[in-house]
N, CA, C and O atoms as a DFTB+ gen file, in Angstrom:
472 C
 N C O
     1  1      60.835      53.918     119.352
     2  2      60.790      52.511     119.098
     3  2      61.750      52.037     120.237
     4  3      62.867      52.304     119.794
     5  1      61.913      51.426     121.573
     6  2      62.336      51.073     122.054
     7  2      62.316      48.989     121.999
     8  3      61.410      48.172     122.160
     9  1      63.652      48.872     121.723
    10  2      63.919      47.709     121.637
    11  2      64.024      47.170     120.382
    12  3      64.127      45.950     120.254
    13  1      64.009      48.139     119.135
    14  2      64.560      47.861     117.443
    15  2      64.771      48.579     117.125
    16  3      64.892      49.643     117.732
    17  1      64.975      48.309     115.659
    18  2      65.692      48.598     114.807
    19  2      65.030      48.987     113.499
    20  3      64.031      48.555     112.922
    21  1      65.774      49.796     113.259
    22  2      65.230      49.685     111.210
    23  2      66.806      48.798     110.463
    24  3      68.036      48.752     110.481
    25  1      65.976      48.420     110.071
    26  2      67.203      48.128     108.356
    27  2      66.421      47.891     107.138
    28  3      65.251      47.514     107.213
    29  1      66.996      48.087     106.047
    30  2      66.652      48.345     103.949
    31  2      67.595      47.115     104.440
    32  3      68.661      47.401     104.985
    33  1      67.343      46.172     104.315
    34  2      67.741      45.056     103.595
    35  2      66.932      43.578     103.827
    36  3      66.826      43.712     105.046
    37  1      66.464      42.633     103.635
    38  2      66.196      41.615     104.266
    39  2      66.739      40.305     104.373
    40  3      66.262      39.171     104.362
    41  1      68.728      41.157     104.559
    42  2      69.431      39.214     104.844
    43  2      69.023      39.344     106.321
    44  3      68.430      40.116     107.075
    45  1      69.797      37.926     106.316
    46  2      69.313      37.052     107.549
    47  2      67.761      36.832     108.424
    48  3      67.290      36.360     109.459
    49  1      67.269      37.811     106.713
    50  2      65.670      36.885     107.483
    51  2      65.099      35.996     106.804
    52  3      64.977      35.839     105.589
    53  1      64.745      35.404     107.711
    54  2      64.056      33.433     106.899
    55  2      62.910      33.546     107.016
    56  3      62.591      34.338     107.902
    57  1      61.544      32.756     106.118
    58  2      60.719      32.635     105.561
    59  2      59.495      32.519     107.530
    60  3      58.395      32.953     107.875
    61  1      60.150      32.032     107.930
    62  2      60.195      31.794     109.150
    63  2      59.935      31.997     110.349
    64  3      59.534      31.327     111.301
    65  1      60.515      34.041     109.963
    66  2      60.409      34.896     111.022
    67  2      59.221      35.707     109.989
    68  3      59.008      36.816     110.479
    69  1      58.608      35.547     109.048
    70  2      57.344      36.631     109.276
    71  2      55.647      35.655     108.712
    72  3      54.633      35.890     108.055
    73  1      56.136      34.754     109.337
    74  2      54.594      34.327     109.751
    75  2      54.208      34.805     110.428
    76  3      55.128      34.951     111.232
    77  1      53.329      35.285     110.826
    78  2      52.089      35.333     111.651
    79  2      51.374      37.102     111.074
    80  3      50.582      37.747     111.762
    81  1      51.963      37.601     109.577
    82  2      51.206      39.461     109.130
    83  2      50.299      38.642     108.253
    84  3      50.110      37.429     108.167
    85  1      49.706      39.877     107.513
    86  2      48.591      40.029     106.937
    87  2      46.672      38.964     107.269
    88  3      45.669      38.350     106.905
    89  1      47.822      39.757     108.540
    90  2      45.813      39.225     109.591
    91  2      44.817      40.138     108.546
    92  3      44.895      41.028     107.698
    93  1      43.791      39.234     109.254
    94  2      42.445      39.607     108.026
    95  2      42.275      39.389     106.244
    96  3      41.205      39.602     105.673
    97  1      43.811      38.830     105.369
    98  2      43.860      39.251     104.018
    99  2      43.218      37.871     103.760
   100  3      43.642      36.984     104.499
   101  1      42.037      37.421     102.626
   102  2      41.353      37.207     102.023
   103  2      42.147      36.225     101.243
   104  3      41.568      35.148     101.096
   105  1      43.343      36.320     100.696
   106  2      44.506      34.833     100.393
   107  2      45.964      35.762     100.442
   108  3      46.306      36.367      99.425
   109  1      46.781      35.829     101.678
   110  2      47.679      36.423     101.954
   111  2      49.023      35.127     101.338
   112  3      49.039      33.897     101.286
   113  1      49.947      36.152     100.985
   114  2      51.114      34.656      99.969
   115  2      51.638      34.551     101.621
   116  3      51.620      35.473     102.437
   117  1      51.999      33.462     101.796
   118  2      52.504      32.431     102.086
   119  2      54.281      33.092     102.330
   120  3      55.017      33.561     101.462
   121  1      54.608      32.874     104.051
   122  2      56.541      33.634     104.236
   123  2      57.420      33.433     103.577
   124  3      58.467      33.979     103.925
   125  1      57.453      32.447     102.141
   126  2      58.240      31.690     101.163
   127  2      58.244      32.675     100.416
   128  3      59.360      33.021     100.030
   129  1      57.000      33.518      99.913
   130  2      56.461      34.260      99.218
   131  2      56.563      35.528      99.332
   132  3      56.672      36.335      98.409
   133  1      56.520      35.814     100.845
   134  2      57.077      37.453     101.259
   135  2      58.138      37.586     101.655
   136  3      58.402      38.574     102.340
   137  1      59.000      36.729     101.385
   138  2      60.058      36.928     101.627
   139  2      61.176      37.407     100.302
   140  3      62.010      38.301     100.155
   141  1      60.550      36.028      99.302
   142  2      61.174      36.628      98.458
   143  2      60.832      38.121      97.991
   144  3      61.707      38.711      97.357
   145  1      58.999      39.117      98.396
   146  2      59.292      39.972      97.249
   147  2      59.732      40.499      99.176
   148  3      60.573      40.286      98.302
   149  1      59.857      40.678      99.831
   150  2      61.390      41.405     100.608
   151  2      63.012      41.535     100.315
   152  3      63.985      42.069     100.847
   153  1      62.743      40.789      99.240
   154  2      64.464      40.263      98.368
   155  2      65.264      40.425      97.027
   156  3      66.348      40.328      96.453
   157  1      63.683      40.804      96.937
   158  2      62.919      41.823      95.226
   159  2      62.483      43.441      95.341
   160  3      62.506      44.147      94.332
   161  1      62.271      43.724      96.038
   162  2      61.773      44.792      96.575
   163  2      63.336      45.785      95.804
   164  3      64.530      45.563      95.604
   165  1      62.203      47.084      95.563
   166  2      63.277      48.233      94.903
   167  2      63.735      48.914      96.262
   168  3      64.689      49.693      96.268
   169  1      62.894      48.538      97.632
   170  2      63.360      49.632      98.826
   171  2      62.001      48.842      99.261
   172  3      60.829      48.646      98.939
   173  1      63.293      48.440     100.503
   174  2      62.637      48.148     101.761
   175  2      63.049      48.853     103.091
   176  3      64.038      49.559     103.288
   177  1      62.193      48.544     103.840
   178  2      62.596      48.780     105.477
   179  2      61.917      47.922     106.631
   180  3      60.695      47.902     106.482
   181  1      62.246      47.388     107.457
   182  2      62.596      46.241     108.149
   183  2      62.472      46.745     109.684
   184  3      63.189      47.652     110.109
   185  1      61.644      46.181     110.369
   186  2      61.726      47.245     112.058
   187  2      62.305      45.403     112.844
   188  3      61.584      44.405     112.836
   189  1      63.258      45.451     113.231
   190  2      63.181      43.934     113.931
   191  2      63.567      43.814     115.147
   192  3      63.643      43.124     114.130
   193  1      63.965      43.716     116.445
   194  2      63.134      43.302     117.191
   195  2      64.823      42.825     118.122
   196  3      65.459      41.954     117.528
   197  1      65.501      43.381     119.519
   198  2      66.747      43.501     119.955
   199  2      66.607      41.465     119.687
   200  3      65.905      41.359     118.681
   201  1      66.816      40.671     119.959
   202  2      66.039      39.013     119.437
   203  2      66.328      39.088     118.219
   204  3      66.530      37.905     117.947
   205  1      66.500      39.708     117.224
   206  2      66.619      39.683     115.054
   207  2      65.083      38.551     115.170
   208  3      65.143      37.372     114.823
   209  1      63.538      39.333     115.825
   210  2      62.236      39.093     115.393
   211  2      61.968      40.180     114.495
   212  3      62.422      41.312     114.662
   213  1      61.130      39.787     113.413
   214  2      60.232      41.029     112.381
   215  2      59.642      40.943     113.432
   216  3      59.415      40.077     114.277
   217  1      59.290      42.593     113.157
   218  2      58.331      43.010     114.496
   219  2      57.143      43.816     113.435
   220  3      56.006      44.146     113.773
   221  1      57.869      44.040     111.890
   222  2      57.408      44.896     110.687
   223  2      58.475      45.227     109.108
   224  3      59.687      45.349     108.931
   225  1      57.505      45.266     108.379
   226  2      58.476      46.441     106.700
   227  2      57.036      46.560     106.058
   228  3      55.879      46.151     106.153
   229  1      58.079      47.598     105.166
   230  2      56.901      48.183     104.121
   231  2      57.958      47.610     102.912
   232  3      58.967      46.970     103.209
   233  1      57.653      47.871     101.774
   234  2      58.628      47.969     100.679
   235  2      57.988      48.787      99.011
   236  3      56.804      49.092      98.862
   237  1      58.484      48.889      98.516
   238  2      58.458      50.192      97.355
   239  2      58.745      49.739      96.369
   240  3      59.793      49.098      96.284
   241  1      57.904      49.918      95.267
   242  2      58.454      50.105      94.078
   243  2      58.893      50.850      92.877
   244  3      58.145      50.874      91.900
   245  1      60.622      51.778      92.844
   246  2      60.499      52.726      92.327
   247  2      61.601      52.968      91.087
   248  3      62.709      52.437      91.012
   249  1      60.981      53.952      90.093
   250  2      62.892      54.204      89.759
   251  2      63.556      55.108      90.037
   252  3      64.398      55.544      89.252
   253  1      63.386      55.522      90.998
   254  2      64.015      56.357      92.140
   255  2      64.449      57.590      91.731
   256  3      65.439      58.257      92.030
   257  1      63.249      57.822      90.771
   258  2      63.958      59.310      90.185
   259  2      62.475      60.277      89.800
   260  3      62.407      61.472      90.086
   261  1      61.590      59.681      89.260
   262  2      60.138      60.344      89.028
   263  2      59.008      59.336      89.690
   264  3      57.929      59.895      89.500
   265  1      58.853      58.429      90.196
   266  2      57.474      57.652      90.888
   267  2      58.093      56.443      91.415
   268  3      59.186      55.962      91.116
   269  1      56.573      55.721      92.869
   270  2      57.295      54.655      94.200
   271  2      55.510      54.980      93.500
   272  3      54.702      55.540      92.760
   273  1      55.971      53.882      94.723
   274  2      54.329      52.753      94.992
   275  2      54.913      51.801      96.175
   276  3      55.922      51.142      96.429
   277  1      54.199      51.993      96.495
   278  2      54.822      51.952      98.415
   279  2      53.126      50.037      98.379
   280  3      51.935      50.293      98.554
   281  1      53.398      49.227      98.244
   282  2      52.452      48.001      98.209
   283  2      52.403      47.704      99.472
   284  3      51.265      47.861      99.914
   285  1      52.880      47.474      99.959
   286  2      53.108      47.070     101.580
   287  2      53.696      47.993     102.662
   288  3      54.754      48.623     102.667
   289  1      52.344      47.860     103.924
   290  2      52.826      48.542     104.798
   291  2      52.737      47.257     106.040
   292  3      51.706      46.637     105.781
   293  1      53.324      46.720     107.101
   294  2      52.260      45.430     108.028
   295  2      53.183      45.766     108.779
   296  3      54.336      46.122     108.536
   297  1      52.509      45.611     109.911
   298  2      53.268      45.596     111.791
   299  2      52.439      44.508     112.310
   300  3      51.232      44.636     112.105
   301  1      52.906      43.256     113.063
   302  2      52.344      42.025     113.565
   303  2      51.505      43.509     113.939
   304  3      51.816      44.668     113.664
   305  1      50.278      42.938     114.706
   306  2      49.504      43.219     115.187
   307  2      49.513      43.205     116.983
   308  3      49.159      44.123     117.723
   309  1      49.868      42.292     117.240
   310  2      50.328      42.598     119.089
   311  2      51.969      43.875     119.413
   312  3      52.554      43.948     120.493
   313  1      52.254      44.509     118.432
   314  2      53.436      45.282     118.138
   315  2      52.679      46.947     117.636
   316  3      53.306      47.983     117.415
   317  1      51.081      46.727     117.560
   318  2      50.233      47.893     116.206
   319  2      50.418      48.838     117.924
   320  3      50.603      48.540     119.103
   321  1      50.203      50.214     116.999
   322  2      49.725      51.308     118.172
   323  2      51.086      51.516     119.189
   324  3      50.970      51.711     120.399
   325  1      52.379      51.440     118.483
   326  2      53.156      51.368     119.424
   327  2      54.038      52.630     118.220
   328  3      54.813      53.227     118.967
   329  1      54.214      53.250     116.682
   330  2      54.333      53.811     115.918
   331  2      55.999      53.749     115.519
   332  3      56.947      54.533     115.514
   333  1      55.663      51.855     115.082
   334  2      56.875      50.981     114.350
   335  2      56.286      52.151     113.081
   336  3      56.940      53.027     112.514
   337  1      53.902      51.547     112.793
   338  2      54.623      51.349     111.031
   339  2      54.714      53.378     110.232
   340  3      54.775      53.862     109.101
   341  1      54.667      53.945     111.729
   342  2      54.302      55.722     111.982
   343  2      55.962      55.372     111.408
   344  3      56.080      55.703     110.228
   345  1      56.970      54.901     111.886
   346  2      59.045      54.916     111.812
   347  2      59.299      54.343     111.115
   348  3      60.402      54.616     110.642
   349  1      58.517      53.062     110.443
   350  2      58.622      52.881     108.710
   351  2      58.583      53.766     107.870
   352  3      59.437      54.487     107.355
   353  1      57.168      53.620     107.738
   354  2      56.712      54.369     106.299
   355  2      57.864      56.160     106.365
   356  3      58.346      56.624     105.332
   357  1      58.009      56.662     107.405
   358  2      58.569      57.907     107.359
   359  2      59.589      57.383     106.785
   360  3      59.798      57.699     105.613
   361  1      60.468      56.469     107.442
   362  2      62.129      56.228     107.010
   363  2      62.247      55.458     105.777
   364  3      63.408      55.381     105.376
   365  1      60.815      54.489     104.607
   366  2      61.129      54.071     103.603
   367  2      60.369      56.172     102.514
   368  3      60.440      56.308     101.293
   369  1      60.092      56.720     102.985
   370  2      59.618      57.678     102.796
   371  2      61.004      58.844     102.177
   372  3      61.234      59.496     101.158
   373  1      61.412      58.681     103.002
   374  2      62.381      59.680     103.515
   375  2      64.275      58.994     102.035
   376  3      65.117      59.702     101.484
   377  1      64.076      57.389     102.012
   378  2      64.693      56.697     100.680
   379  2      64.508      57.586      99.289
   380  3      65.338      58.097      98.537
   381  1      63.197      57.551      99.276
   382  2      62.047      57.904      98.612
   383  2      62.048      59.288      98.225
   384  3      61.413      59.730      97.268
   385  1      62.620      59.813      98.827
   386  2      62.926      61.224      98.583
   387  2      63.137      61.837      97.450
   388  3      62.846      63.017      97.254
   389  1      63.773      60.915      96.441
   390  2      63.868      62.520      95.086
   391  2      63.071      61.902      94.104
   392  3      63.021      61.891      92.874
   393  1      62.392      61.329      95.157
   394  2      61.052      61.271      93.796
   395  2      60.002      62.054      94.221
   396  3      59.591      62.308      95.354
   397  1      59.405      62.608      92.437
   398  2      58.161      63.305      92.488
   399  2      57.187      63.039      93.145
   400  3      56.721      63.796      93.997
   401  1      56.711      61.874      92.837
   402  2      55.496      60.752      93.440
   403  2      55.196      60.047      94.782
   404  3      56.219      59.665      95.351
   405  1      54.835      59.966      94.981
   406  2      54.713      57.874      96.100
   407  2      53.182      58.196      96.217
   408  3      52.637      59.229      96.608
   409  1      52.536      56.785      95.678
   410  2      51.666      56.526      95.439
   411  2      51.592      55.561      96.100
   412  3      52.591      54.843      96.135
   413  1      50.410      55.174      96.868
   414  2      50.054      53.729      97.395
   415  2      48.142      53.130      97.580
   416  3      47.463      54.155      97.643
   417  1      47.379      52.064      97.656
   418  2      46.204      52.330      97.459
   419  2      46.365      51.756      99.229
   420  3      47.345      51.381      99.872
   421  1      44.754      51.927      99.622
   422  2      45.377      50.608     101.398
   423  2      43.502      50.759     101.070
   424  3      42.991      51.232     100.055
   425  1      42.796      50.200     102.269
   426  2      41.412      49.331     102.647
   427  2      41.190      51.157     103.621
   428  3      42.065      51.795     104.207
   429  1      40.129      51.407     103.487
   430  2      39.268      52.021     103.694
   431  2      39.832      52.567     105.658
   432  3      40.088      53.713     106.026
   433  1      39.862      51.285     106.523
   434  2      39.448      51.309     108.324
   435  2      41.395      52.120     107.834
   436  3      42.022      51.711     108.811
   437  1      42.196      52.727     107.167
   438  2      43.644      52.932     107.140
   439  2      43.680      53.885     106.889
   440  3      44.700      54.372     107.377
   441  1      42.937      54.829     106.162
   442  2      43.382      55.275     105.004
   443  2      44.265      56.992     106.415
   444  3      45.015      57.920     106.115
   445  1      43.500      56.526     108.081
   446  2      43.477      58.286     108.468
   447  2      45.604      57.561     109.334
   448  3      46.397      58.300     109.918
   449  1      45.756      56.437     109.120
   450  2      47.572      56.668     109.503
   451  2      47.758      57.325     108.731
   452  3      47.920      58.503     109.048
   453  1      47.862      56.855     106.953
   454  2      47.784      57.624     106.333
   455  2      48.224      59.142     106.421
   456  3      49.117      59.889     106.821
   457  1      47.122      59.101     105.842
   458  2      46.208      60.962     106.204
   459  2      47.808      61.930     107.484
   460  3      48.800      62.647     107.352
   461  1      47.312      61.494     108.155
   462  2      48.666      61.597     109.568
   463  2      49.937      61.236     109.259
   464  3      50.828      61.324     110.103
   465  1      50.082      60.948     108.456
   466  2      51.705      60.714     107.956
   467  2      51.899      62.251     106.643
   468  3      53.062      62.649     106.579
   469  1      50.843      63.044     105.680
   470  2      50.449      62.837     104.983
   471  2      50.656      62.735     103.556
   472  3      49.740      62.358     102.825
């Protein structure tokens, strides 16, 4: 992932930084709500470019012991197919490593992505 880095908080992110996600969703949350989601998630991984722009993120809800659920994994369309989503999910799974189970629900068209990650 050249010119990007992963961070594990929403610190310094503004709602305006989150415009352009949820492409194709029928009723996506507005950027202000997305910022709130990132701020209160039990775990968050954010991929930022060197210029500070947000190119992707994932969140998890977890008890940090037994179970975790990954409700959101998003990468801006213009940054997809560059392994950013893979790195975000792997980093999130590392942070959830002590959990017995990690669940997620996804659309059929992205099942192969998650299957590649095991």
